[in-house]
Short mmCIF file of C-alpha atoms in Angstrom, two decimals:
data_model
loop_
_atom_site.label_atom_id
_atom_site.label_comp_id
_atom_site.label_asym_id
_atom_site.label_seq_id
_atom_site.Cartn_x
_atom_site.Cartn_y
_atom_site.Cartn_z
CA MET A 20 -33.44 -54.56 -17.48
CA THR A 21 -36.62 -55.30 -15.60
CA ASP A 22 -36.54 -59.09 -15.84
CA TYR A 23 -33.04 -60.08 -14.76
CA TYR A 24 -33.67 -63.77 -15.41
CA GLU A 25 -35.00 -63.42 -18.95
CA THR A 26 -33.10 -65.49 -21.53
CA LYS A 27 -33.32 -66.26 -25.25
CA SER A 28 -31.82 -69.08 -27.34
CA GLN A 29 -28.66 -69.15 -25.19
CA PRO A 30 -28.94 -69.65 -21.39
CA ILE A 31 -27.61 -66.18 -20.54
CA SER A 32 -29.79 -64.05 -18.29
CA LYS A 33 -29.72 -60.31 -17.74
CA LEU A 34 -28.65 -60.98 -14.16
CA MET A 35 -25.54 -62.81 -15.42
CA VAL A 36 -24.60 -59.78 -17.53
CA TRP A 37 -25.22 -57.38 -14.63
CA MET A 38 -23.08 -59.41 -12.21
CA ALA A 39 -20.32 -59.66 -14.81
CA TYR A 40 -20.36 -55.88 -15.23
CA ARG A 41 -19.95 -55.40 -11.48
CA LYS A 42 -16.87 -57.66 -11.45
CA VAL A 43 -15.32 -55.90 -14.45
CA LYS A 44 -15.97 -52.51 -12.88
CA ALA A 45 -14.35 -53.62 -9.61
CA ASN A 46 -11.24 -54.80 -11.47
CA GLY A 47 -10.92 -51.56 -13.44
CA GLY A 48 -8.83 -51.45 -16.59
CA SER A 49 -8.29 -49.26 -19.62
CA ALA A 50 -10.33 -48.82 -22.78
CA GLY A 51 -10.03 -51.19 -25.70
CA ILE A 52 -9.85 -50.56 -29.42
CA ASP A 53 -13.11 -48.56 -29.36
CA ARG A 54 -11.63 -46.13 -26.76
CA VAL A 55 -14.72 -46.51 -24.57
CA SER A 56 -13.69 -46.40 -20.91
CA LEU A 57 -15.61 -47.91 -18.01
CA GLU A 58 -16.85 -44.45 -17.10
CA ALA A 59 -18.09 -43.77 -20.63
CA PHE A 60 -19.71 -47.23 -20.78
CA SER A 61 -21.55 -46.46 -17.53
CA ASN A 62 -23.05 -43.25 -18.91
CA ASP A 63 -25.62 -45.35 -20.74
CA LEU A 64 -25.33 -48.46 -18.57
CA SER A 65 -28.84 -49.83 -19.03
CA GLY A 66 -28.75 -49.47 -22.81
CA ASN A 67 -25.23 -50.87 -23.19
CA LEU A 68 -25.88 -53.89 -20.97
CA TYR A 69 -29.22 -54.60 -22.70
CA LYS A 70 -27.54 -54.50 -26.10
CA LEU A 71 -24.79 -56.85 -24.89
CA TRP A 72 -27.27 -59.25 -23.28
CA ASN A 73 -29.44 -59.25 -26.39
CA ARG A 74 -26.51 -60.28 -28.59
CA LEU A 75 -25.06 -62.82 -26.14
CA SER A 76 -28.37 -64.53 -25.44
CA SER A 77 -29.28 -64.76 -29.12
CA GLY A 78 -25.88 -66.13 -30.20
CA SER A 79 -25.15 -63.12 -32.42
CA TYR A 80 -22.34 -61.63 -30.34
CA PHE A 81 -18.97 -61.40 -32.12
CA PRO A 82 -16.03 -59.91 -30.22
CA PRO A 83 -14.28 -56.85 -31.66
CA PRO A 84 -10.52 -56.90 -32.27
CA VAL A 85 -8.19 -56.83 -29.28
CA LYS A 86 -5.86 -53.87 -28.75
CA GLN A 87 -2.22 -54.91 -28.37
CA VAL A 88 0.04 -53.10 -25.91
CA LYS A 89 3.66 -53.79 -25.03
CA ILE A 90 4.97 -53.93 -21.47
CA PRO A 91 8.55 -54.59 -20.36
CA LYS A 92 9.47 -58.04 -19.04
CA LYS A 93 11.57 -58.44 -15.89
CA SER A 94 13.92 -60.70 -17.81
CA GLY A 95 14.31 -58.13 -20.60
CA GLY A 96 12.44 -57.55 -23.81
CA GLN A 97 8.72 -56.90 -24.06
CA ARG A 98 5.54 -58.85 -23.45
CA SER A 99 2.41 -58.40 -25.56
CA LEU A 100 -0.87 -57.83 -23.76
CA GLY A 101 -4.26 -57.88 -25.40
CA ILE A 102 -6.79 -55.34 -24.10
CA PRO A 103 -10.42 -56.20 -24.97
CA THR A 104 -13.11 -53.54 -25.03
CA VAL A 105 -15.16 -52.97 -21.89
CA ALA A 106 -18.19 -54.70 -23.41
CA ASP A 107 -16.07 -57.66 -24.46
CA ARG A 108 -14.57 -57.95 -20.98
CA ILE A 109 -18.09 -58.15 -19.59
CA ALA A 110 -19.03 -60.81 -22.15
CA GLN A 111 -15.92 -62.84 -21.24
CA GLN A 112 -16.75 -62.48 -17.56
CA VAL A 113 -20.24 -63.87 -18.19
CA VAL A 114 -18.80 -67.03 -19.73
CA LYS A 115 -15.98 -67.30 -17.19
CA THR A 116 -18.41 -67.03 -14.25
CA TRP A 117 -20.47 -69.85 -15.74
CA LEU A 118 -17.54 -72.06 -16.79
CA GLU A 119 -15.14 -71.72 -13.85
CA PRO A 120 -17.21 -73.65 -11.26
CA LYS A 121 -17.57 -76.50 -13.77
CA LEU A 122 -13.81 -76.80 -14.38
CA GLU A 123 -12.49 -76.12 -10.87
CA PRO A 124 -13.25 -79.62 -9.48
CA ILE A 125 -11.24 -81.31 -12.25
CA PHE A 126 -8.11 -79.15 -11.92
CA HIS A 127 -5.03 -80.56 -10.21
CA GLU A 128 -4.45 -79.72 -6.54
CA ASP A 129 -0.93 -78.47 -7.35
CA SER A 130 -2.12 -75.95 -9.94
CA TYR A 131 -2.20 -72.56 -8.19
CA GLY A 132 -2.40 -69.82 -10.82
CA TYR A 133 -5.53 -67.69 -11.24
CA ARG A 134 -7.76 -70.01 -9.24
CA PRO A 135 -10.19 -69.12 -6.45
CA GLY A 136 -8.78 -70.07 -3.06
CA LYS A 137 -5.28 -70.60 -4.50
CA SER A 138 -2.31 -68.23 -4.28
CA ALA A 139 1.33 -67.80 -5.24
CA HIS A 140 2.32 -68.11 -1.57
CA GLN A 141 0.70 -71.55 -1.42
CA ALA A 142 2.72 -72.64 -4.45
CA LEU A 143 5.91 -71.26 -2.90
CA ALA A 144 5.22 -72.96 0.43
CA LYS A 145 4.67 -76.31 -1.28
CA ALA A 146 7.85 -75.91 -3.35
CA ASN A 147 9.80 -74.98 -0.21
CA TYR A 148 8.47 -78.05 1.62
CA ARG A 149 9.27 -80.44 -1.21
CA CYS A 150 12.79 -79.07 -1.70
CA ARG A 151 13.57 -80.44 1.76
CA TYR A 152 12.82 -84.01 0.70
CA TYR A 153 13.66 -84.06 -3.02
CA ASP A 154 17.28 -83.48 -4.01
CA TRP A 155 16.67 -82.22 -7.53
CA VAL A 156 14.37 -79.76 -9.28
CA LEU A 157 13.44 -79.43 -12.93
CA ASP A 158 12.69 -75.73 -13.50
CA LEU A 159 10.50 -75.55 -16.61
CA ASP A 160 9.93 -72.56 -18.86
CA ILE A 161 7.45 -72.83 -21.73
CA ALA A 162 8.49 -70.53 -24.57
CA GLY A 163 5.73 -68.05 -25.45
CA PHE A 164 2.99 -70.14 -23.89
CA PHE A 165 0.03 -67.75 -24.27
CA ASP A 166 1.06 -66.92 -27.84
CA ASN A 167 1.24 -70.57 -28.95
CA ILE A 168 -1.91 -72.20 -27.55
CA ASP A 169 -3.38 -74.39 -30.28
CA HIS A 170 -7.00 -73.40 -30.93
CA ASP A 171 -8.10 -76.84 -32.13
CA LEU A 172 -6.59 -78.56 -29.09
CA MET A 173 -8.25 -76.00 -26.81
CA LEU A 174 -11.65 -76.73 -28.30
CA LYS A 175 -10.99 -80.47 -27.99
CA ALA A 176 -10.23 -79.98 -24.31
CA LEU A 177 -13.54 -78.17 -23.83
CA ASP A 178 -15.38 -80.90 -25.71
CA HIS A 179 -13.62 -83.59 -23.64
CA TYR A 180 -15.18 -82.16 -20.49
CA HIS A 181 -18.61 -81.83 -22.13
CA VAL A 182 -18.73 -78.05 -22.11
CA PRO A 183 -21.98 -76.85 -23.79
CA LYS A 184 -21.90 -75.78 -27.41
CA TRP A 185 -22.75 -72.14 -26.65
CA VAL A 186 -19.68 -71.82 -24.44
CA CYS A 187 -17.45 -73.47 -27.07
CA MET A 188 -18.91 -71.15 -29.70
CA TYR A 189 -17.98 -68.00 -27.80
CA VAL A 190 -14.57 -69.34 -26.76
CA GLN A 191 -13.81 -70.10 -30.40
CA ARG A 192 -14.79 -66.56 -31.40
CA TRP A 193 -12.53 -65.06 -28.72
CA LEU A 194 -9.64 -67.27 -29.78
CA GLN A 195 -10.06 -66.22 -33.40
CA ALA A 196 -10.54 -62.49 -32.72
CA ASP A 197 -8.14 -60.23 -34.62
CA VAL A 198 -5.42 -58.24 -32.89
CA VAL A 199 -4.71 -54.58 -33.63
CA GLN A 200 -0.98 -54.05 -33.17
CA VAL A 201 0.70 -50.98 -31.72
CA ASP A 202 1.32 -49.63 -35.24
CA GLY A 203 -2.39 -49.98 -36.11
CA GLN A 204 -2.02 -53.08 -38.27
CA ARG A 205 -4.83 -55.60 -37.88
CA ILE A 206 -3.73 -59.25 -37.92
CA SER A 207 -5.24 -62.67 -37.40
CA THR A 208 -2.84 -64.84 -35.40
CA GLY A 209 -4.41 -68.28 -35.86
CA LYS A 210 -3.07 -69.43 -32.49
CA GLY A 211 -2.70 -68.25 -28.91
CA THR A 212 -4.93 -66.37 -26.51
CA PRO A 213 -4.10 -62.78 -25.59
CA GLN A 214 -2.78 -62.11 -22.10
CA GLY A 215 -5.08 -59.48 -20.63
CA GLY A 216 -8.36 -61.15 -21.55
CA VAL A 217 -10.73 -62.00 -18.69
CA ILE A 218 -11.19 -65.60 -19.76
CA SER A 219 -7.60 -66.22 -20.94
CA PRO A 220 -6.20 -67.46 -17.58
CA LEU A 221 -9.01 -69.99 -17.22
CA LEU A 222 -8.48 -71.28 -20.75
CA ALA A 223 -4.72 -71.45 -20.16
CA ASN A 224 -5.27 -73.50 -17.01
CA LEU A 225 -7.52 -75.91 -18.90
CA TYR A 226 -4.97 -76.25 -21.71
CA LEU A 227 -2.13 -77.08 -19.32
CA HIS A 228 -4.36 -79.27 -17.18
CA VAL A 229 -4.89 -81.53 -20.18
CA GLY A 230 -1.40 -81.03 -21.58
CA PHE A 231 0.59 -81.31 -18.36
CA ASP A 232 -1.22 -81.73 -15.01
CA GLY A 233 -3.51 -84.58 -15.99
CA TRP A 234 -0.78 -86.22 -18.04
CA MET A 235 1.62 -86.14 -15.06
CA ARG A 236 -1.06 -87.55 -12.77
CA LYS A 237 -1.72 -90.42 -15.18
CA HIS A 238 1.82 -91.31 -16.31
CA HIS A 239 4.10 -90.07 -13.50
CA PRO A 240 1.99 -89.92 -10.33
CA ASN A 241 5.05 -90.28 -8.06
CA ILE A 242 6.76 -87.16 -9.37
CA PRO A 243 5.36 -84.04 -7.63
CA PHE A 244 5.23 -80.56 -9.11
CA GLU A 245 3.87 -77.05 -8.56
CA ARG A 246 2.40 -75.04 -11.41
CA TYR A 247 1.40 -71.38 -11.42
CA ALA A 248 0.02 -70.64 -14.89
CA ASP A 249 2.97 -71.55 -17.16
CA ASP A 250 5.61 -71.49 -14.38
CA ILE A 251 6.32 -75.10 -13.41
CA VAL A 252 8.66 -76.70 -10.87
CA VAL A 253 9.09 -80.51 -10.88
CA HIS A 254 10.78 -82.39 -8.01
CA THR A 255 12.84 -85.56 -8.48
CA ARG A 256 14.97 -87.90 -6.35
CA SER A 257 18.00 -87.98 -8.65
CA LYS A 258 19.58 -86.18 -11.57
CA ALA A 259 18.93 -89.17 -13.80
CA GLN A 260 15.23 -89.02 -12.94
CA ALA A 261 15.24 -85.26 -13.67
CA GLU A 262 16.82 -85.83 -17.08
CA PHE A 263 14.36 -88.62 -17.84
CA ILE A 264 11.28 -86.58 -16.96
CA LYS A 265 12.66 -83.58 -18.84
CA GLY A 266 12.78 -85.67 -22.00
CA ARG A 267 9.27 -86.98 -21.42
CA ILE A 268 7.86 -83.49 -20.77
CA THR A 269 9.65 -82.09 -23.82
CA ALA A 270 7.97 -84.71 -25.99
CA ARG A 271 4.60 -84.05 -24.33
CA MET A 272 4.88 -80.31 -24.94
CA GLU A 273 5.59 -80.97 -28.60
CA GLU A 274 2.40 -83.03 -28.77
CA CYS A 275 0.60 -79.93 -27.46
CA ASN A 276 2.36 -77.70 -30.03
CA LEU A 277 4.43 -76.07 -27.28
CA GLN A 278 8.18 -75.95 -26.66
CA LEU A 279 10.34 -75.74 -23.56
CA HIS A 280 12.70 -72.77 -23.62
CA PRO A 281 16.15 -74.35 -24.15
CA GLU A 282 18.04 -71.69 -22.15
CA LYS A 283 15.54 -71.13 -19.32
CA THR A 284 14.78 -74.77 -18.52
CA HIS A 285 17.23 -76.03 -15.89
CA ILE A 286 17.99 -79.07 -13.75
CA VAL A 287 18.85 -77.76 -10.28
CA TYR A 288 20.53 -79.40 -7.29
CA CYS A 289 18.96 -78.45 -3.93
CA LYS A 290 22.21 -78.21 -2.03
CA ASP A 291 22.18 -78.00 1.78
CA GLU A 292 24.17 -79.40 4.71
CA ARG A 293 22.96 -82.94 3.94
CA ARG A 294 23.40 -82.71 0.19
CA ARG A 295 26.96 -81.67 -0.61
CA GLU A 296 27.54 -82.74 -4.22
CA ASN A 297 29.44 -80.25 -6.35
CA GLN A 298 26.94 -79.09 -8.96
CA SER A 299 27.07 -75.94 -11.07
CA GLN A 300 23.33 -75.19 -10.93
CA THR A 301 22.05 -74.85 -7.34
CA SER A 302 19.38 -72.14 -7.61
CA PHE A 303 16.17 -71.41 -9.49
CA ASP A 304 13.61 -68.60 -9.62
CA PHE A 305 9.91 -69.17 -8.99
CA LEU A 306 7.23 -66.49 -8.61
CA GLY A 307 9.59 -63.68 -7.66
CA TYR A 308 11.64 -65.77 -5.24
CA THR A 309 15.04 -67.42 -5.66
CA PHE A 310 15.48 -70.86 -4.10
CA ARG A 311 19.15 -71.33 -3.18
CA PRO A 312 21.51 -72.53 -0.41
CA ARG A 313 21.73 -70.05 2.48
CA MET A 314 23.65 -70.02 5.76
CA CYS A 315 21.20 -69.55 8.63
CA ASN A 316 21.54 -69.15 12.38
CA THR A 317 19.84 -71.93 14.34
CA ARG A 318 19.96 -73.26 17.90
CA GLN A 319 22.55 -75.76 16.68
CA GLY A 320 24.70 -72.99 15.17
CA ARG A 321 25.01 -71.84 11.57
CA ARG A 322 23.53 -74.34 9.14
CA LEU A 323 23.29 -74.51 5.35
CA TRP A 324 19.62 -74.61 4.35
CA TYR A 325 17.89 -74.52 0.98
CA LEU A 326 15.46 -71.60 1.23
CA PRO A 327 13.49 -69.13 -0.88
CA CYS A 328 14.32 -65.42 -0.76
CA MET A 329 13.39 -62.34 -2.78
CA SER A 330 14.91 -62.74 -6.24
CA ARG A 331 17.37 -60.33 -7.77
CA LYS A 332 14.94 -59.64 -10.63
CA ALA A 333 12.24 -58.71 -8.11
CA LYS A 334 14.62 -56.36 -6.30
CA VAL A 335 15.55 -54.66 -9.56
CA SER A 336 11.86 -54.36 -10.47
CA VAL A 337 11.02 -52.66 -7.15
CA THR A 338 13.96 -50.27 -7.31
CA GLU A 339 13.17 -49.40 -10.94
CA TYR A 340 9.63 -48.55 -9.88
CA LEU A 341 10.98 -46.28 -7.12
CA LYS A 342 13.34 -44.65 -9.60
CA LYS A 343 10.49 -43.81 -12.00
CA LEU A 344 8.59 -42.06 -9.19
CA ASN A 345 11.30 -39.36 -8.97
CA LEU A 346 10.64 -39.00 -5.26
CA HIS A 347 13.35 -36.35 -4.87
CA LYS A 348 11.11 -33.96 -6.82
CA TYR A 349 8.04 -34.56 -4.63
CA LYS A 350 6.69 -31.25 -3.26
CA GLY A 351 4.46 -32.50 -0.45
CA THR A 352 5.28 -33.27 3.17
CA ILE A 353 6.93 -36.46 4.36
CA GLN A 354 3.59 -37.53 5.86
CA GLN A 355 1.92 -37.10 2.48
CA MET A 356 4.73 -39.06 0.83
CA ALA A 357 4.25 -41.87 3.34
CA GLY A 358 0.54 -41.96 2.53
CA LEU A 359 1.41 -42.15 -1.16
CA LEU A 360 3.90 -45.00 -0.77
CA ASN A 361 2.70 -47.15 2.12
CA THR A 362 0.07 -49.13 0.22
CA ARG A 363 2.68 -50.21 -2.32
CA ILE A 364 5.33 -50.84 0.37
CA ARG A 365 2.95 -53.04 2.39
CA GLY A 366 2.16 -54.98 -0.78
CA TRP A 367 5.85 -55.68 -1.38
CA MET A 368 6.39 -56.59 2.26
CA ASN A 369 3.38 -58.91 2.37
CA TYR A 370 4.60 -60.74 -0.73
CA TYR A 371 8.39 -60.80 -0.43
CA CYS A 372 8.81 -61.02 3.36
CA GLN A 373 7.08 -64.37 3.81
CA TRP A 374 10.46 -66.15 3.76
CA SER A 375 13.97 -64.85 4.47
CA LYS A 376 12.71 -61.31 5.01
CA TRP A 377 16.22 -60.14 5.90
CA THR A 378 17.16 -60.60 2.23
CA THR A 379 14.85 -57.67 1.37
CA THR A 380 16.99 -55.27 3.45
CA TRP A 381 18.74 -53.83 0.38
CA VAL A 382 15.40 -52.69 -1.09
CA TRP A 383 14.40 -50.79 2.05
CA ARG A 384 17.85 -49.19 2.29
CA VAL A 385 17.44 -47.93 -1.25
CA LEU A 386 14.09 -46.43 -0.29
CA ASN A 387 15.65 -44.71 2.74
CA LEU A 388 18.33 -43.28 0.44
CA LYS A 389 15.52 -41.91 -1.76
CA LEU A 390 14.12 -40.12 1.30
CA ILE A 391 17.55 -38.67 2.07
CA LYS A 392 17.85 -37.46 -1.53
CA TRP A 393 14.40 -35.85 -1.23
CA LEU A 394 15.55 -33.89 1.82
CA LYS A 395 18.75 -32.81 0.05
CA TRP A 396 16.77 -31.52 -2.95
CA ASN A 397 13.86 -29.89 -1.14
CA ARG A 398 15.33 -28.77 2.18
CA ARG A 399 18.89 -28.22 0.95
CA PHE A 400 20.15 -30.48 3.75
CA SER A 401 23.54 -32.07 3.76
CA LYS A 402 23.54 -35.86 3.81
CA LYS A 403 24.46 -35.94 7.50
CA ARG A 404 21.74 -33.48 8.44
CA ALA A 405 19.17 -35.35 6.32
CA VAL A 406 20.02 -38.64 8.07
CA ASN A 407 19.73 -37.02 11.52
CA TRP A 408 16.42 -35.40 10.58
CA LEU A 409 15.00 -38.74 9.40
CA LYS A 410 16.16 -40.40 12.63
CA LYS A 411 14.23 -37.79 14.63
CA VAL A 412 11.12 -38.42 12.52
CA TYR A 413 11.51 -42.15 13.06
CA LYS A 414 11.88 -41.73 16.80
CA ALA A 415 8.73 -39.59 16.96
CA ASN A 416 6.70 -41.80 14.57
CA PRO A 417 8.36 -45.19 13.92
CA GLY A 418 5.38 -46.43 11.90
CA LEU A 419 5.28 -43.51 9.46
CA PHE A 420 6.73 -45.62 6.64
CA ALA A 421 5.74 -49.29 6.62
CA HIS A 422 9.26 -50.52 5.82
CA TRP A 423 10.73 -48.80 8.90
CA SER A 424 9.63 -51.83 10.91
CA LEU A 425 12.42 -53.71 9.06
CA VAL A 426 15.01 -51.05 8.17
CA HIS A 427 14.80 -47.66 9.86
CA PRO A 428 16.91 -44.58 8.99
#
């Protein structure tokens, strides 16, 4: 790799491949169907990257099958993830790095998922702001979005924005790549893009930009929304308007060969002290938060506000994670345990404590109970003695565990 800028028939330089490798390495990840890990790939880095560049730049690169893995969903059931090989992740990163700056300027300002400079907290803040001024919300759920993306419509979207033929060629090959299921069976799906691919989120954003964002901007510019990947919240002034736009969006999704989930798509009333209609549905979940009426203390006394707080599903997910750790069997010191847990705890706090942080109290109490159980197992303390011991530790070092700033022993 002496000439990093050398190219062949396709405008892909060695430098592009090298930079893509660095991004893939930084993100980590497991091996694909070939069982070649990042570490093994790096053992012959120069040769592997040259081979990949040679195929990409000549147009002869064809992606290998994607390995399917199953992970549990927070709502129950399982979600399928597709794990490309290391080399294929690098190839996808090459195309994504080239394509993303071209598509970013056209994307809608209220699309927040998997975009540089955009975050889930920005989407939540915008939804929280709009719930103050719009009485109703249409909470949309697209059934099996990533599994049902129409390949022909995806390629039409790329062509509509004048994406070069070499990019369309590789995107088409990735869309049509076979999937090796958990049982070893190799199948060709004919639709969808596997979650877990490097380029999949960008393609999904393009698909929904054409199918939803741009369509809303053109036909219903006065109806605001927030979208994070396939999670969409639409704000309306009245229930009748919510029902109308639900029908319009349902028809639009069918045009895009997608369907709204009939049980997970809801019309929600944003009830607060000003809006007191009796409605059965007054809450919705968005990005790990539940938006619902809450009594809050203010300078004017207790008031009913419509606010986001950590969702029940998120709480269950965190406590299930703590349960799997089996902390009561940990053999190190409490300081070592704190070092093990604090990075994860700070991540939860940074995400779920942005609004209504007092609603996370239950999670931190559960964690404190785990510490008490650890003392009972390893020190043979009674519960009372374990609590007193933790209180002494807290008094001596109140910052030992990150969550003690919110709920101490």
